Structures are given as structure tokens and as C-alpha cells.
CSV table of C-alpha atoms in Angstrom, one decimal:
chain,number,residue,atom,x,y,z
A,1,UNK,CA,53.8,5.3,-2.2
A,2,UNK,CA,50.9,7.6,-1.5
A,3,UNK,CA,51.2,10.6,0.8
A,4,UNK,CA,49.3,10.0,4.1
A,5,UNK,CA,46.8,12.6,5.2
A,6,UNK,CA,48.4,12.6,8.7
A,7,UNK,CA,51.5,11.5,10.4
A,8,UNK,CA,52.0,10.9,14.1
A,9,UNK,CA,55.5,11.1,15.6
A,10,UNK,CA,55.5,9.1,18.8
A,11,UNK,CA,58.5,9.0,21.3
A,12,UNK,CA,59.1,5.8,23.1
A,13,UNK,CA,61.5,5.1,26.1
A,14,UNK,CA,61.2,1.9,28.1
A,15,UNK,CA,57.5,1.4,27.2
A,16,UNK,CA,57.4,-2.3,26.5
A,17,UNK,CA,54.0,-2.6,28.3
A,18,UNK,CA,52.5,0.7,27.2
A,19,UNK,CA,53.6,1.1,23.5
A,20,UNK,CA,51.7,-1.9,22.0
A,21,UNK,CA,48.5,-0.6,23.5
A,22,UNK,CA,49.2,2.9,22.2
A,23,UNK,CA,49.8,1.5,18.7
A,24,UNK,CA,46.6,-0.6,18.9
A,25,UNK,CA,44.7,2.6,19.7
A,26,UNK,CA,46.0,4.2,16.5
A,27,UNK,CA,45.4,1.3,14.2
A,28,UNK,CA,42.3,0.1,12.3
A,29,UNK,CA,39.7,-0.9,13.3
A,30,UNK,CA,40.0,0.9,16.6
A,31,UNK,CA,40.6,4.3,14.9
A,32,UNK,CA,37.5,5.1,12.9
A,33,UNK,CA,36.6,7.3,10.0
A,34,UNK,CA,40.0,6.9,8.3
A,35,UNK,CA,40.9,5.3,5.0
A,36,UNK,CA,43.6,2.6,5.4
A,37,UNK,CA,46.4,4.8,4.0
A,38,UNK,CA,45.4,8.0,5.7
A,39,UNK,CA,47.8,7.7,8.7
A,40,UNK,CA,51.5,6.9,9.2
A,41,UNK,CA,52.9,6.3,12.6
A,42,UNK,CA,56.6,7.0,13.3
A,43,UNK,CA,57.9,5.5,16.5
A,44,UNK,CA,61.2,7.1,17.6
A,45,UNK,CA,62.8,5.1,20.4
A,46,UNK,CA,65.0,7.3,22.6
A,47,UNK,CA,67.4,4.9,24.1
A,48,UNK,CA,65.4,1.9,25.5
A,49,UNK,CA,67.5,-1.0,26.6
A,50,UNK,CA,65.3,-3.2,24.3
A,51,UNK,CA,64.1,-0.9,21.5
A,52,UNK,CA,60.6,-1.7,20.1
A,53,UNK,CA,60.4,-3.5,16.8
A,54,UNK,CA,57.7,-4.9,14.6
A,55,UNK,CA,56.7,-7.2,17.4
A,56,UNK,CA,55.1,-4.2,19.2
A,57,UNK,CA,52.8,-3.8,16.2
A,58,UNK,CA,52.0,-7.5,15.6
A,59,UNK,CA,48.7,-8.1,14.0
A,60,UNK,CA,47.9,-4.3,13.6
A,61,UNK,CA,46.6,-2.9,10.3
A,62,UNK,CA,48.6,0.3,10.2
A,63,UNK,CA,51.6,2.0,8.5
A,64,UNK,CA,54.1,1.9,11.4
A,65,UNK,CA,57.8,2.7,11.2
A,66,UNK,CA,60.2,2.0,14.0
A,67,UNK,CA,63.3,4.2,14.2
A,68,UNK,CA,66.0,4.6,16.8
A,69,UNK,CA,67.5,7.9,17.9
A,70,UNK,CA,71.2,7.2,17.2
A,71,UNK,CA,72.5,9.4,20.0
A,72,UNK,CA,69.7,9.2,22.7
A,73,UNK,CA,69.7,11.8,25.5
A,74,UNK,CA,67.6,12.3,28.6
A,75,UNK,CA,65.6,14.8,26.6
A,76,UNK,CA,63.2,13.6,23.9
A,77,UNK,CA,63.6,16.8,21.8
A,78,UNK,CA,66.2,15.5,19.3
A,79,UNK,CA,64.1,12.3,18.8
A,80,UNK,CA,61.0,14.4,18.1
A,81,UNK,CA,62.8,16.5,15.6
A,82,UNK,CA,64.2,13.4,13.9
A,83,UNK,CA,60.7,12.1,13.5
A,84,UNK,CA,59.4,15.4,12.2
A,85,UNK,CA,62.1,15.4,9.6
A,86,UNK,CA,60.8,12.1,8.0
A,87,UNK,CA,57.1,12.6,8.5
A,88,UNK,CA,55.3,12.6,5.2
A,89,UNK,CA,51.8,13.7,6.2
A,90,UNK,CA,50.2,17.0,5.4
A,91,UNK,CA,49.1,17.2,9.0
A,92,UNK,CA,51.6,16.0,11.7
A,93,UNK,CA,50.9,15.3,15.3
A,94,UNK,CA,53.6,14.9,18.0
A,95,UNK,CA,53.2,12.7,21.0
A,96,UNK,CA,56.1,13.5,23.3
A,97,UNK,CA,54.9,10.7,25.6
A,98,UNK,CA,54.2,7.5,23.7
A,99,UNK,CA,52.4,5.9,26.6
A,100,UNK,CA,49.0,7.5,25.8
A,101,UNK,CA,46.0,5.7,24.4
A,102,UNK,CA,43.9,7.5,21.8
A,103,UNK,CA,40.1,7.6,21.7
A,104,UNK,CA,38.7,6.1,18.5
A,105,UNK,CA,37.9,9.2,16.5
A,106,UNK,CA,40.9,11.3,17.5
A,107,UNK,CA,42.8,11.3,14.2
A,108,UNK,CA,39.7,11.8,12.1
A,109,UNK,CA,38.6,14.7,14.3
A,110,UNK,CA,42.0,16.4,13.9
A,111,UNK,CA,41.8,16.0,10.2
A,112,UNK,CA,38.3,17.5,10.1
A,113,UNK,CA,39.4,20.4,12.3
A,114,UNK,CA,42.4,21.1,10.1
A,115,UNK,CA,40.1,21.8,7.2
A,116,UNK,CA,38.4,24.7,9.0
A,117,UNK,CA,41.4,27.1,8.8
A,118,UNK,CA,44.5,27.6,6.6
A,119,UNK,CA,46.8,27.8,9.6
A,120,UNK,CA,45.3,25.6,12.4
A,121,UNK,CA,47.0,24.7,15.7
A,122,UNK,CA,45.0,21.6,16.8
A,123,UNK,CA,45.2,20.8,20.5
A,124,UNK,CA,43.8,17.6,21.8
A,125,UNK,CA,42.9,17.3,25.5
A,126,UNK,CA,45.0,15.2,28.0
A,127,UNK,CA,43.5,12.7,30.3
A,128,UNK,CA,45.1,10.3,32.8
A,129,UNK,CA,43.8,6.8,33.5
A,130,UNK,CA,42.7,6.3,37.1
A,131,UNK,CA,40.5,7.8,39.8
A,132,UNK,CA,42.6,11.0,40.0
A,133,UNK,CA,45.7,12.6,38.5
A,134,UNK,CA,48.4,9.9,38.7
A,135,UNK,CA,50.8,11.7,40.9
A,136,UNK,CA,48.0,11.6,43.5
A,137,UNK,CA,46.4,8.2,42.7
A,138,UNK,CA,49.9,6.5,42.8
A,139,UNK,CA,50.0,7.4,46.5
A,140,UNK,CA,46.9,5.3,47.1
A,141,UNK,CA,47.9,2.1,45.3
A,142,UNK,CA,47.3,2.9,41.7
A,143,UNK,CA,50.0,1.2,39.7
A,144,UNK,CA,50.5,-0.7,36.5
A,145,UNK,CA,48.7,-3.8,37.9
A,146,UNK,CA,45.8,-1.7,39.0
A,147,UNK,CA,45.7,0.0,35.6
A,148,UNK,CA,45.7,-3.4,33.8
A,149,UNK,CA,42.7,-4.4,35.9
A,150,UNK,CA,41.0,-1.0,35.2
A,151,UNK,CA,41.3,-1.5,31.4
A,152,UNK,CA,40.1,-5.1,31.7
A,153,UNK,CA,37.1,-3.8,33.6
A,154,UNK,CA,35.9,-1.7,30.7
A,155,UNK,CA,36.8,-4.4,28.1
A,156,UNK,CA,39.3,-2.2,26.4
A,157,UNK,CA,39.7,-2.0,23.5
A,158,UNK,CA,36.2,-3.1,22.5
A,159,UNK,CA,34.9,0.4,23.0
A,160,UNK,CA,37.6,3.0,23.3
A,161,UNK,CA,35.1,5.7,24.4
A,162,UNK,CA,34.8,3.9,27.8
A,163,UNK,CA,38.2,5.4,28.6
A,164,UNK,CA,36.4,8.6,29.5
A,165,UNK,CA,34.6,6.7,32.3
A,166,UNK,CA,37.9,5.7,34.0
A,167,UNK,CA,40.1,8.7,33.5
A,168,UNK,CA,40.7,12.2,34.9
A,169,UNK,CA,41.0,15.2,32.7
A,170,UNK,CA,44.2,17.3,33.1
A,171,UNK,CA,42.2,20.5,32.5
A,172,UNK,CA,40.6,21.3,35.8
A,173,UNK,CA,38.4,24.2,34.5
A,174,UNK,CA,37.0,22.4,31.5
A,175,UNK,CA,37.9,22.4,27.8
A,176,UNK,CA,37.7,26.2,27.5
A,177,UNK,CA,39.8,26.7,30.6
A,178,UNK,CA,43.5,27.6,30.9
A,179,UNK,CA,45.6,25.0,29.1
A,180,UNK,CA,49.4,24.4,29.5
A,181,UNK,CA,50.0,21.7,26.9
A,182,UNK,CA,48.7,19.1,24.6
A,183,UNK,CA,50.3,15.7,24.4
A,184,UNK,CA,48.9,15.2,20.8
A,185,UNK,CA,49.5,18.6,19.1
A,186,UNK,CA,48.7,18.6,15.4
A,187,UNK,CA,50.0,21.2,12.9
A,188,UNK,CA,50.2,21.3,9.2
A,189,UNK,CA,53.6,20.3,7.9
A,190,UNK,CA,54.4,23.9,6.8
A,191,UNK,CA,53.7,25.2,10.3
A,192,UNK,CA,56.1,22.7,11.9
A,193,UNK,CA,58.7,24.0,9.5
A,194,UNK,CA,57.9,27.6,10.4
A,195,UNK,CA,58.1,26.8,14.1
A,196,UNK,CA,61.4,25.0,13.7
A,197,UNK,CA,60.1,21.9,15.5
A,198,UNK,CA,60.8,21.5,19.2
A,199,UNK,CA,63.5,23.8,20.7
A,200,UNK,CA,66.8,22.0,21.1
A,201,UNK,CA,67.7,24.2,24.1
A,202,UNK,CA,65.4,22.1,26.3
A,203,UNK,CA,68.0,19.4,27.2
A,204,UNK,CA,66.5,18.6,30.7
A,205,UNK,CA,65.3,15.1,31.5
A,206,UNK,CA,62.0,14.5,29.8
A,207,UNK,CA,62.5,17.8,28.0
A,208,UNK,CA,61.4,19.9,31.0
A,209,UNK,CA,58.6,22.2,29.8
A,210,UNK,CA,59.4,21.9,26.1
A,211,UNK,CA,55.9,20.5,25.4
A,212,UNK,CA,54.2,23.6,26.9
A,213,UNK,CA,56.8,25.8,25.1
A,214,UNK,CA,56.0,24.2,21.8
A,215,UNK,CA,52.2,24.6,22.2
A,216,UNK,CA,52.6,28.3,23.3
A,217,UNK,CA,55.0,29.1,20.5
A,218,UNK,CA,52.7,27.5,17.9
A,219,UNK,CA,49.7,29.5,19.2
A,220,UNK,CA,51.8,32.7,18.9
A,221,UNK,CA,52.7,32.2,15.2
A,222,UNK,CA,51.1,34.9,13.0
A,223,UNK,CA,47.7,34.2,11.6
A,224,UNK,CA,47.1,30.9,13.3
A,225,UNK,CA,43.9,29.6,14.8
A,226,UNK,CA,44.0,27.4,17.9
A,227,UNK,CA,41.3,24.6,17.7
A,228,UNK,CA,40.7,22.4,20.7
A,229,UNK,CA,39.1,19.0,20.1
A,230,UNK,CA,36.2,18.0,22.3
A,231,UNK,CA,34.9,14.4,22.6
A,232,UNK,CA,38.2,12.8,21.8
A,233,UNK,CA,41.5,12.8,23.7
A,234,UNK,CA,44.6,10.9,24.8
A,235,UNK,CA,44.8,8.8,28.0
A,236,UNK,CA,48.1,8.5,29.9
A,237,UNK,CA,49.1,5.0,31.1
A,238,UNK,CA,51.1,5.0,34.3
A,239,UNK,CA,54.7,4.2,33.7
A,240,UNK,CA,56.9,6.1,36.1
A,241,UNK,CA,57.0,9.4,34.2
A,242,UNK,CA,58.7,12.4,35.9
A,243,UNK,CA,55.6,14.5,36.0
A,244,UNK,CA,53.1,11.8,37.0
A,245,UNK,CA,54.9,9.6,39.6
A,246,UNK,CA,54.5,11.6,42.9
A,247,UNK,CA,53.3,15.1,43.9
A,248,UNK,CA,56.9,16.0,44.8
A,249,UNK,CA,58.3,15.0,41.5
A,250,UNK,CA,55.5,16.7,39.5
A,251,UNK,CA,56.1,19.9,41.4
A,252,UNK,CA,59.9,19.7,41.1
A,253,UNK,CA,59.6,19.2,37.3
A,254,UNK,CA,57.3,22.2,36.9
A,255,UNK,CA,59.3,24.5,39.2
A,256,UNK,CA,62.6,23.7,37.6
A,257,UNK,CA,61.1,23.9,34.1
A,258,UNK,CA,59.5,27.2,34.9
A,259,UNK,CA,62.8,28.7,36.1
A,260,UNK,CA,64.5,27.6,32.9
A,261,UNK,CA,61.6,28.8,30.8
A,262,UNK,CA,61.9,32.3,32.3
A,263,UNK,CA,65.6,32.3,31.5
A,264,UNK,CA,65.1,31.2,27.9
A,265,UNK,CA,62.0,33.2,27.0
A,266,UNK,CA,62.3,36.2,29.3
A,267,UNK,CA,58.8,35.8,30.6
A,268,UNK,CA,57.0,33.5,33.1
A,269,UNK,CA,55.5,30.2,31.9
A,270,UNK,CA,51.7,30.7,31.8
A,271,UNK,CA,48.9,28.6,30.5
A,272,UNK,CA,47.0,29.5,27.3
A,273,UNK,CA,43.9,31.3,28.5
A,274,UNK,CA,42.3,31.8,25.1
A,275,UNK,CA,40.7,28.5,24.1
A,276,UNK,CA,40.4,29.4,20.5
A,277,UNK,CA,37.7,27.4,18.7
A,278,UNK,CA,36.2,24.3,20.3
A,279,UNK,CA,35.6,21.6,17.8
A,280,UNK,CA,33.0,19.1,18.9
A,281,UNK,CA,34.1,15.9,17.2
A,282,UNK,CA,30.7,14.3,17.7
A,283,UNK,CA,28.9,17.1,15.9
A,284,UNK,CA,31.7,17.9,13.4
A,285,UNK,CA,31.4,21.6,14.1
A,286,UNK,CA,32.8,24.3,16.3
A,287,UNK,CA,31.0,25.6,19.3
A,288,UNK,CA,30.8,29.3,20.2
A,289,UNK,CA,33.5,30.2,22.8
A,290,UNK,CA,34.7,33.2,24.7
A,291,UNK,CA,38.3,33.6,25.9
A,292,UNK,CA,39.1,32.2,29.4
A,293,UNK,CA,39.0,34.6,32.3
């Protein structure tokens, strides 16, 4: 069996509607610029009542493995680390939330960016489907049915780049602005080992702020270069997540997570203000940047 160029570790929990779409967005022919054997997808189910199986990938041309976390908890951290342990790719991306669609050139762009530096930390940008961030749009009637209609209105998946027309970026100050996390964070295999994966201390439901913690710890490793990907991204499907359901729940998750982060790290949780390099996926080159204010 050949070694894939990239692996994606994707956590699933009660995503019977969302996961098949996510997998479709990672398979050929939707994902472009990749040889057939370049990507493996590892789906780690973290305690779904009906865990996904090959049926979720029916008809897809992709190397997909379905695994079950034997002792699922409310935190996805153990599931993520189990997936990292079996990932074979030289470059490994982690999706803590498996309900996100990819844009068509996402994986190819991350592989191209990884070739620019020996120790790259590759951060893709987060978007949320709908007219505004979902904790807000849900108050005004945006739900799964509305989202199904929205995706049908752009004839998804015929042209995945139309997702940008019906989504809201989580970075309010633009791609070079302060950034708290990346849902699709890619590191070389050796850097994941050096980082020690996701920190098992984050046992809160949903992992609390473990995703920001992982991004910040990765950017703090010696000699690394953060590279943010422009022109590609991941797009969150609404599914009742803790941080996207209501303004109150989003604020509660962030406040509780920030308190625990301060206890564990001895410093406040703050966004990454230095954008690193900005890799324009359409041009295949980095743009000149200056650190965020």
C-alpha cells in the first residue's frame, strides 16, 4: 500500500446528515489537483447512536476508513489522538468538527503550501454557511432545512466555490487579522508528534477551547512558519454545535473555556495576531504580509 501524501482525521458525532456531504467534498472529482492515492480520510466516530459506516461514503472515489472510539467521551480529544496515531500521510490535517464542507482545492493548496517551509503550520480559514454566523442566523430561522435549500440554490456540489457566496467568514478582520483557530489545521507528521497531538487535559464537552490551544501551541513550536490559505476554506453545516447554536451558548463555551485555559496555561486565551505567510491558492504563491495590529 502506497503512503498517501496527506491524511485527514475527521471527528464525527451524530452527523448522519452532514457527514456524507463532508466526505463528498473531500473525494474526487470534487477535490481537484490530487492523484487518486494522494489522500486518506480517517473518520473517527465519537459515540454516535448509529455510527457511520461505508454507507456514508457510498459511490465516492476516496480512501476512507471508519473507526469508532472505543470509550467515547463528551470531549473529542481522545478520538482525535486515536486518529492521529493511525494516520499514514506525510501531512496530516485534523477536523475537530466533521460537519464542515471543503472547497474544491483545499487539500491541494495545503500540500503546495507545505512545500514552502520545512516546518509549516498550515491554517485554513473557517466559514459558516448562512447569512451570518450561525449562533445569530439560527435566531432568525436558519436551520437544517434552510441550509438544505441554500445548498440546493447554488447547485452544490456542482461548483464548490459557490460556497463562498452563501457563507460568512469567522475572521471578521480579514485573512490577515487575529485568528483564534482553524478547523482544518495541517502539520507534517513529525510536527504532530513533536506537539503531542491534542492535549488530553481538555475533557470539557466539545473539548472546550482545545482547538485554539492546539493552533496556538503549534505556532509556538521552535522554527515553525505559520501559513494561512487564501481562496480555499471549510464551511460549517448547522447541526446544533455548542459554539454555533445560540449567542448565549457560544459565549458560555468561550467564557468557560477561557477560564480553564488560564488555569492550564497560566496566561489568557488570545487570538494569533501574526498572520504568518498568506498563501494564495489561486496564484500558488505567498503574498507579502505584515503582522496584525
